[in-house]
């Protein structure tokens, strides 16, 4: 008998992966967590039936959430990851020797513990001595903080369930307050393709545009997310990811990255016309 994992990308579109083994299932107080093994994508995990991370394409997401900001400000000392329970974003941040402190606030400790067991390479740096783990709601954690972080990476689920508030204007305002003057916020910006994702993309962008003097959007290719076409938002009080791009300083670090590179840094902000138009609406 064949076992398939199927995710509804829209009411009319489904995406399926042939499963070798259903490794783990649990209901946490926040969501349903599942881990599977597969031939094509290796081990992958889902929350409430939505793909989060898999061994094959996680490098794309984690490179792009981290290195675009770090190549704009390679002098980040204190970083905050909100969500990101699989550990991939923290792993990329720990590759920068200049970062002194990485706080990670994940609402669901069960995601972290299961990732450490089933995705050990992704979660490999969660016990790094520079990393502090907080198991609480990121929305509450950030509230009231003032100019504390040089970088905030919002590695969240979609705007449903516990991740919903991570797309609110009040949360973005709290991030603004928690950032230093050269601080950078990277957030999930959903996708410009299917209607539901477009709605969330526009909502996130309009809120960020109102708060941050610099608010841009960049794209990357994510084979297992709906439509395969995904976006992050880059927001800052002062740094522009293109004008302030520190190409040489970043290249001197000698990091070997599988997706990100300096040419892509410039290119990923060049958006197709239909996306530009939607973001301006
Ligand atoms: N790369 C993934 C994606 O876009 O599909 C994101 C994966 S990461 C595992 C998302 C994490 O955000 C989840 O583990 C979830 O528990 C966490 N999360 C959701 N809402 C949160 C909140 N309000 N505070 C902190 N963490 C939250």
mmCIF file of C-alpha atoms and ligand atoms in Angstrom:
data_model
loop_
_atom_site.group_PDB
_atom_site.id
_atom_site.type_symbol
_atom_site.label_atom_id
_atom_site.label_comp_id
_atom_site.label_asym_id
_atom_site.label_seq_id
_atom_site.Cartn_x
_atom_site.Cartn_y
_atom_site.Cartn_z
ATOM 1 C CA UNK A 1 0.000 0.000 0.000
ATOM 2 C CA UNK A 2 1.285 3.482 -0.855
ATOM 3 C CA UNK A 3 1.146 6.310 1.665
ATOM 4 C CA UNK A 4 0.941 9.926 0.412
ATOM 5 C CA UNK A 5 1.040 13.247 2.258
ATOM 6 C CA UNK A 6 -1.300 15.716 0.549
ATOM 7 C CA UNK A 7 -1.577 19.428 1.205
ATOM 8 C CA UNK A 8 -4.305 21.659 -0.214
ATOM 9 C CA UNK A 9 -2.573 24.651 -1.753
ATOM 10 C CA UNK A 10 -5.972 25.989 -2.794
ATOM 11 C CA UNK A 11 -9.445 24.462 -2.897
ATOM 12 C CA UNK A 12 -8.572 23.325 -6.417
ATOM 13 C CA UNK A 13 -4.878 22.508 -6.188
ATOM 14 C CA UNK A 14 -3.188 19.783 -4.212
ATOM 15 C CA UNK A 15 0.471 18.968 -3.644
ATOM 16 C CA UNK A 16 1.459 15.406 -2.688
ATOM 17 C CA UNK A 17 4.614 13.651 -1.523
ATOM 18 C CA UNK A 18 5.013 9.887 -1.361
ATOM 19 C CA UNK A 19 5.758 8.975 2.244
ATOM 20 C CA UNK A 20 8.123 6.239 3.358
ATOM 21 C CA UNK A 21 7.192 6.411 7.029
ATOM 22 C CA UNK A 22 5.041 8.520 9.321
ATOM 23 C CA UNK A 23 7.650 9.073 12.024
ATOM 24 C CA UNK A 24 5.819 11.129 14.628
ATOM 25 C CA UNK A 25 2.488 12.711 15.372
ATOM 26 C CA UNK A 26 1.440 14.764 18.376
ATOM 27 C CA UNK A 27 -1.050 17.422 19.354
ATOM 28 C CA UNK A 28 0.602 20.233 21.293
ATOM 29 C CA UNK A 29 -1.446 22.912 23.063
ATOM 30 C CA UNK A 30 -0.937 25.023 19.901
ATOM 31 C CA UNK A 31 -1.028 22.763 16.833
ATOM 32 C CA UNK A 32 -0.746 19.272 15.375
ATOM 33 C CA UNK A 33 2.856 18.282 14.649
ATOM 34 C CA UNK A 34 3.797 15.544 12.176
ATOM 35 C CA UNK A 35 7.135 14.264 10.910
ATOM 36 C CA UNK A 36 7.457 12.034 7.825
ATOM 37 C CA UNK A 37 10.282 10.474 5.864
ATOM 38 C CA UNK A 38 10.215 10.497 2.061
ATOM 39 C CA UNK A 39 12.409 9.553 -0.892
ATOM 40 C CA UNK A 40 12.167 12.893 -2.641
ATOM 41 C CA UNK A 41 12.423 15.439 0.191
ATOM 42 C CA UNK A 42 14.028 13.404 2.974
ATOM 43 C CA UNK A 43 12.509 14.028 6.393
ATOM 44 C CA UNK A 44 9.863 16.737 6.479
ATOM 45 C CA UNK A 45 7.539 18.150 9.084
ATOM 46 C CA UNK A 46 4.143 19.765 9.005
ATOM 47 C CA UNK A 47 2.105 21.856 11.421
ATOM 48 C CA UNK A 48 -1.669 21.517 11.146
ATOM 49 C CA UNK A 49 -1.139 19.795 7.804
ATOM 50 C CA UNK A 50 1.033 22.520 6.256
ATOM 51 C CA UNK A 51 4.621 21.933 5.115
ATOM 52 C CA UNK A 52 7.159 23.703 7.307
ATOM 53 C CA UNK A 53 10.601 22.285 6.632
ATOM 54 C CA UNK A 54 12.124 19.432 4.683
ATOM 55 C CA UNK A 55 15.698 18.274 4.274
ATOM 56 C CA UNK A 56 15.845 18.955 0.558
ATOM 57 C CA UNK A 57 14.828 22.601 0.209
ATOM 58 C CA UNK A 58 15.309 24.030 3.706
ATOM 59 C CA UNK A 59 18.634 25.591 2.629
ATOM 60 C CA UNK A 60 16.749 27.970 0.332
ATOM 61 C CA UNK A 61 14.438 29.322 3.016
ATOM 62 C CA UNK A 62 17.099 29.532 5.718
ATOM 63 C CA UNK A 63 19.693 31.152 3.457
ATOM 64 C CA UNK A 64 17.232 33.764 2.326
ATOM 65 C CA UNK A 65 15.776 34.638 5.718
ATOM 66 C CA UNK A 66 19.281 35.166 7.135
ATOM 67 C CA UNK A 67 21.960 36.215 4.666
ATOM 68 C CA UNK A 68 20.187 39.076 2.867
ATOM 69 C CA UNK A 69 19.963 40.953 6.172
ATOM 70 C CA UNK A 70 23.436 39.912 7.328
ATOM 71 C CA UNK A 71 25.021 41.110 4.076
ATOM 72 C CA UNK A 72 23.277 44.453 4.566
ATOM 73 C CA UNK A 73 24.606 44.727 8.105
ATOM 74 C CA UNK A 74 27.414 42.214 8.744
ATOM 75 C CA UNK A 75 28.038 43.914 12.118
ATOM 76 C CA UNK A 76 24.925 42.579 13.846
ATOM 77 C CA UNK A 77 25.671 41.758 17.496
ATOM 78 C CA UNK A 78 22.302 40.835 18.918
ATOM 79 C CA UNK A 79 19.668 38.932 16.937
ATOM 80 C CA UNK A 80 16.178 37.681 17.709
ATOM 81 C CA UNK A 81 14.383 34.833 15.939
ATOM 82 C CA UNK A 82 10.637 34.615 16.492
ATOM 83 C CA UNK A 83 9.254 31.139 15.753
ATOM 84 C CA UNK A 84 11.775 29.047 13.842
ATOM 85 C CA UNK A 85 11.428 26.007 16.112
ATOM 86 C CA UNK A 86 13.199 23.684 13.661
ATOM 87 C CA UNK A 87 16.425 25.635 14.295
ATOM 88 C CA UNK A 88 17.442 26.270 10.672
ATOM 89 C CA UNK A 89 17.465 30.053 11.001
ATOM 90 C CA UNK A 90 19.465 29.930 14.219
ATOM 91 C CA UNK A 91 21.921 27.542 12.560
ATOM 92 C CA UNK A 92 22.588 30.080 9.780
ATOM 93 C CA UNK A 93 22.999 32.946 12.275
ATOM 94 C CA UNK A 94 25.576 30.992 14.300
ATOM 95 C CA UNK A 95 27.832 30.966 11.231
ATOM 96 C CA UNK A 96 28.583 34.652 11.890
ATOM 97 C CA UNK A 97 31.317 34.901 14.521
ATOM 98 C CA UNK A 98 30.468 38.580 15.137
ATOM 99 C CA UNK A 99 26.991 37.810 16.490
ATOM 100 C CA UNK A 100 27.231 37.704 20.269
ATOM 101 C CA UNK A 101 23.685 36.792 21.257
ATOM 102 C CA UNK A 102 20.878 34.974 19.445
ATOM 103 C CA UNK A 103 17.554 34.864 21.270
ATOM 104 C CA UNK A 104 14.960 32.502 19.854
ATOM 105 C CA UNK A 105 11.352 32.713 21.013
ATOM 106 C CA UNK A 106 9.291 29.711 19.991
ATOM 107 C CA UNK A 107 5.770 29.284 21.345
ATOM 108 C CA UNK A 108 5.815 25.485 21.044
ATOM 109 C CA UNK A 109 8.600 23.591 22.813
ATOM 110 C CA UNK A 110 7.345 20.320 21.296
ATOM 111 C CA UNK A 111 8.358 21.553 17.814
ATOM 112 C CA UNK A 112 11.904 22.145 19.045
ATOM 113 C CA UNK A 113 12.220 18.792 20.792
ATOM 114 C CA UNK A 114 10.832 16.838 17.827
ATOM 115 C CA UNK A 115 13.092 18.758 15.389
ATOM 116 C CA UNK A 116 16.120 17.927 17.519
ATOM 117 C CA UNK A 117 15.194 14.268 17.235
ATOM 118 C CA UNK A 118 14.102 14.006 13.583
ATOM 119 C CA UNK A 119 15.911 16.912 11.876
ATOM 120 C CA UNK A 120 19.212 16.935 13.781
ATOM 121 C CA UNK A 121 21.174 18.804 11.106
ATOM 122 C CA UNK A 122 18.630 21.618 10.911
ATOM 123 C CA UNK A 123 18.432 21.844 14.708
ATOM 124 C CA UNK A 124 22.181 21.344 15.205
ATOM 125 C CA UNK A 125 22.974 24.756 16.675
ATOM 126 C CA UNK A 126 20.082 25.168 19.084
ATOM 127 C CA UNK A 127 22.457 24.305 21.911
ATOM 128 C CA UNK A 128 25.159 26.737 20.735
ATOM 129 C CA UNK A 129 26.467 28.784 23.672
ATOM 130 C CA UNK A 130 25.367 32.072 22.046
ATOM 131 C CA UNK A 131 21.756 30.884 21.695
ATOM 132 C CA UNK A 132 19.085 31.517 24.339
ATOM 133 C CA UNK A 133 15.808 29.645 23.901
ATOM 134 C CA UNK A 134 12.554 31.082 25.235
ATOM 135 C CA UNK A 135 9.389 29.022 25.021
ATOM 136 C CA UNK A 136 6.709 31.669 24.937
ATOM 137 C CA UNK A 137 4.579 33.759 22.604
ATOM 138 C CA UNK A 138 6.768 36.007 20.452
ATOM 139 C CA UNK A 139 4.106 38.708 20.544
ATOM 140 C CA UNK A 140 4.311 38.988 24.312
ATOM 141 C CA UNK A 141 8.107 38.605 24.362
ATOM 142 C CA UNK A 142 8.772 41.575 22.097
ATOM 143 C CA UNK A 143 6.206 43.924 23.613
ATOM 144 C CA UNK A 144 7.836 46.820 25.484
ATOM 145 C CA UNK A 145 11.415 46.159 24.308
ATOM 146 C CA UNK A 146 13.358 49.262 23.247
ATOM 147 C CA UNK A 147 16.295 49.360 20.797
ATOM 148 C CA UNK A 148 17.596 45.988 21.901
ATOM 149 C CA UNK A 149 18.106 44.025 18.698
ATOM 150 C CA UNK A 150 20.119 44.692 15.525
ATOM 151 C CA UNK A 151 18.155 42.040 13.703
ATOM 152 C CA UNK A 152 14.737 40.407 14.083
ATOM 153 C CA UNK A 153 13.874 37.410 11.900
ATOM 154 C CA UNK A 154 10.221 36.393 12.015
ATOM 155 C CA UNK A 155 10.300 32.736 11.040
ATOM 156 C CA UNK A 156 6.628 32.096 11.593
ATOM 157 C CA UNK A 157 3.812 29.898 10.433
ATOM 158 C CA UNK A 158 1.141 31.396 8.160
ATOM 159 C CA UNK A 159 -1.275 33.966 9.633
ATOM 160 C CA UNK A 160 -3.582 31.326 11.106
ATOM 161 C CA UNK A 161 -3.445 29.779 14.584
ATOM 162 C CA UNK A 162 -0.645 30.949 16.903
ATOM 163 C CA UNK A 163 1.139 32.751 14.034
ATOM 164 C CA UNK A 164 -1.747 35.129 13.292
ATOM 165 C CA UNK A 165 -0.629 37.927 15.615
ATOM 166 C CA UNK A 166 2.847 37.879 14.040
ATOM 167 C CA UNK A 167 1.271 39.608 11.021
ATOM 168 C CA UNK A 168 -0.452 42.381 12.994
ATOM 169 C CA UNK A 169 0.409 46.065 12.933
ATOM 170 C CA UNK A 170 0.821 46.144 16.722
ATOM 171 C CA UNK A 171 3.440 43.391 16.470
ATOM 172 C CA UNK A 172 5.333 45.172 13.680
ATOM 173 C CA UNK A 173 5.253 48.357 15.783
ATOM 174 C CA UNK A 174 6.741 46.437 18.712
ATOM 175 C CA UNK A 175 9.466 45.123 16.394
ATOM 176 C CA UNK A 176 10.183 48.681 15.246
ATOM 177 C CA UNK A 177 10.590 49.768 18.862
ATOM 178 C CA UNK A 178 12.779 46.771 19.715
ATOM 179 C CA UNK A 179 15.191 47.462 16.854
ATOM 180 C CA UNK A 180 18.315 49.629 17.083
ATOM 181 C CA UNK A 181 18.619 52.576 14.668
ATOM 182 C CA UNK A 182 20.270 50.371 12.038
ATOM 183 C CA UNK A 183 18.064 47.412 12.904
ATOM 184 C CA UNK A 184 16.535 45.135 10.276
ATOM 185 C CA UNK A 185 13.275 43.164 10.387
ATOM 186 C CA UNK A 186 12.774 40.223 8.039
ATOM 187 C CA UNK A 187 9.290 38.766 7.969
ATOM 188 C CA UNK A 188 7.270 36.126 6.163
ATOM 189 C CA UNK A 189 5.614 37.883 3.266
ATOM 190 C CA UNK A 190 3.612 34.973 1.857
ATOM 191 C CA UNK A 191 3.275 34.624 -1.915
ATOM 192 C CA UNK A 192 1.992 36.626 -4.883
ATOM 193 C CA UNK A 193 0.376 33.721 -6.639
ATOM 194 C CA UNK A 194 -2.735 32.176 -5.115
ATOM 195 C CA UNK A 195 -5.508 34.515 -3.900
ATOM 196 C CA UNK A 196 -5.331 33.708 -0.193
ATOM 197 C CA UNK A 197 -1.561 34.237 -0.098
ATOM 198 C CA UNK A 198 -1.879 37.457 -2.117
ATOM 199 C CA UNK A 199 -4.293 38.861 0.451
ATOM 200 C CA UNK A 200 -1.849 38.167 3.277
ATOM 201 C CA UNK A 201 1.080 39.495 1.264
ATOM 202 C CA UNK A 202 -0.689 42.826 0.682
ATOM 203 C CA UNK A 203 -1.845 43.098 4.278
ATOM 204 C CA UNK A 204 1.654 42.503 5.648
ATOM 205 C CA UNK A 205 3.243 44.889 3.175
ATOM 206 C CA UNK A 206 0.810 47.742 3.743
ATOM 207 C CA UNK A 207 1.320 47.604 7.500
ATOM 208 C CA UNK A 208 5.117 47.535 7.256
ATOM 209 C CA UNK A 209 5.182 50.359 4.695
ATOM 210 C CA UNK A 210 3.334 52.619 7.116
ATOM 211 C CA UNK A 211 5.801 51.985 9.935
ATOM 212 C CA UNK A 212 9.257 51.628 8.418
ATOM 213 C CA UNK A 213 11.002 54.264 6.253
ATOM 214 C CA UNK A 214 12.534 51.404 4.272
ATOM 215 C CA UNK A 215 10.249 48.517 3.399
ATOM 216 C CA UNK A 216 11.098 46.204 0.507
ATOM 217 C CA UNK A 217 10.137 42.760 -0.664
ATOM 218 C CA UNK A 218 12.369 40.038 -2.063
ATOM 219 C CA UNK A 219 11.658 36.716 -3.689
ATOM 220 C CA UNK A 220 12.929 33.189 -3.601
ATOM 221 C CA UNK A 221 12.034 29.845 -5.044
ATOM 222 C CA UNK A 222 10.574 27.359 -2.570
ATOM 223 C CA UNK A 223 9.543 24.105 -4.265
ATOM 224 C CA UNK A 224 7.318 22.807 -1.444
ATOM 225 C CA UNK A 225 5.375 25.975 -0.582
ATOM 226 C CA UNK A 226 2.185 26.855 -2.469
ATOM 227 C CA UNK A 227 3.078 27.829 -6.064
ATOM 228 C CA UNK A 228 6.797 27.442 -5.289
ATOM 229 C CA UNK A 229 7.158 31.219 -5.290
ATOM 230 C CA UNK A 230 7.645 32.866 -1.909
ATOM 231 C CA UNK A 231 8.554 36.272 -0.492
ATOM 232 C CA UNK A 232 10.216 37.848 2.517
ATOM 233 C CA UNK A 233 9.840 41.444 3.647
ATOM 234 C CA UNK A 234 12.900 43.558 4.496
ATOM 235 C CA UNK A 235 12.153 46.543 6.744
ATOM 236 C CA UNK A 236 14.547 48.948 8.424
ATOM 237 C CA UNK A 237 14.668 52.418 9.924
ATOM 238 C CA UNK A 238 17.830 53.359 7.998
ATOM 239 C CA UNK A 239 19.437 50.558 5.990
ATOM 240 C CA UNK A 240 18.542 49.912 2.379
ATOM 241 C CA UNK A 241 19.326 46.343 1.286
ATOM 242 C CA UNK A 242 20.547 47.489 -2.132
ATOM 243 C CA UNK A 243 22.301 50.813 -1.417
ATOM 244 C CA UNK A 244 23.817 49.566 1.828
ATOM 245 C CA UNK A 245 24.671 46.087 0.578
ATOM 246 C CA UNK A 246 28.099 45.227 2.085
ATOM 247 C CA UNK A 247 29.159 42.853 -0.665
ATOM 248 C CA UNK A 248 32.863 42.836 0.143
ATOM 249 C CA UNK A 249 32.538 42.633 3.909
ATOM 250 C CA UNK A 250 30.141 39.706 3.528
ATOM 251 C CA UNK A 251 32.323 37.899 0.991
ATOM 252 C CA UNK A 252 35.345 38.295 3.260
ATOM 253 C CA UNK A 253 33.545 36.146 5.827
ATOM 254 C CA UNK A 254 34.016 33.231 3.410
ATOM 255 C CA UNK A 255 30.674 31.573 4.124
ATOM 256 C CA UNK A 256 29.811 28.747 1.790
ATOM 257 C CA UNK A 257 26.126 29.152 0.932
ATOM 258 C CA UNK A 258 24.184 26.876 -1.362
ATOM 259 C CA UNK A 259 21.461 29.334 -2.480
ATOM 260 C CA UNK A 260 22.415 32.884 -1.454
ATOM 261 C CA UNK A 261 25.212 34.818 -3.163
ATOM 262 C CA UNK A 262 26.028 38.488 -3.704
ATOM 263 C CA UNK A 263 24.560 38.663 -7.215
ATOM 264 C CA UNK A 264 21.360 37.045 -6.014
ATOM 265 C CA UNK A 265 21.206 39.638 -3.205
ATOM 266 C CA UNK A 266 20.804 42.365 -5.803
ATOM 267 C CA UNK A 267 18.617 40.284 -8.099
ATOM 268 C CA UNK A 268 16.077 39.026 -5.569
ATOM 269 C CA UNK A 269 14.662 42.543 -5.080
ATOM 270 C CA UNK A 270 13.846 42.803 -8.810
ATOM 271 C CA UNK A 271 10.228 41.768 -8.800
ATOM 272 C CA UNK A 272 7.990 40.850 -11.749
ATOM 273 C CA UNK A 273 5.558 43.564 -12.848
ATOM 274 C CA UNK A 274 2.444 41.797 -11.541
ATOM 275 C CA UNK A 275 3.988 41.560 -8.059
ATOM 276 C CA UNK A 276 5.144 45.190 -8.085
ATOM 277 C CA UNK A 277 1.665 46.297 -9.082
ATOM 278 C CA UNK A 278 0.013 44.247 -6.339
ATOM 279 C CA UNK A 279 2.375 45.634 -3.717
ATOM 280 C CA UNK A 280 1.626 49.197 -4.789
ATOM 281 C CA UNK A 281 -2.167 48.718 -4.654
HETATM 282 N N1 LIG B 1 9.780 27.826 7.539
HETATM 283 C C1 LIG B 1 8.495 27.649 8.029
HETATM 284 C C2 LIG B 1 7.382 28.028 7.139
HETATM 285 O O1 LIG B 1 7.304 29.161 6.697
HETATM 286 O O2 LIG B 1 6.560 27.185 6.834
HETATM 287 C C3 LIG B 1 8.335 28.206 9.378
HETATM 288 C C4 LIG B 1 8.706 27.115 10.293
HETATM 289 S S1 LIG B 1 8.818 27.449 11.942
HETATM 290 C C5 LIG B 1 8.717 25.837 12.468
HETATM 291 C C6 LIG B 1 7.393 28.301 12.468
HETATM 292 C C7 LIG B 1 7.249 28.268 13.975
HETATM 293 O O3 LIG B 1 6.618 29.450 14.422
HETATM 294 C C8 LIG B 1 6.441 27.103 14.511
HETATM 295 O O4 LIG B 1 7.271 26.191 15.160
HETATM 296 C C9 LIG B 1 5.427 27.757 15.455
HETATM 297 O O5 LIG B 1 5.244 27.040 16.651
HETATM 298 C C10 LIG B 1 6.071 29.114 15.683
HETATM 299 N N2 LIG B 1 5.122 30.159 16.109
HETATM 300 C C11 LIG B 1 3.880 30.391 15.614
HETATM 301 N N3 LIG B 1 3.319 31.413 16.255
HETATM 302 C C12 LIG B 1 4.219 31.862 17.177
HETATM 303 C C13 LIG B 1 4.216 32.904 18.153
HETATM 304 N N4 LIG B 1 3.142 33.686 18.292
HETATM 305 N N5 LIG B 1 5.317 33.063 18.921
HETATM 306 C C14 LIG B 1 6.410 32.268 18.764
HETATM 307 N N6 LIG B 1 6.458 31.261 17.864
HETATM 308 C C15 LIG B 1 5.386 31.060 17.072
#
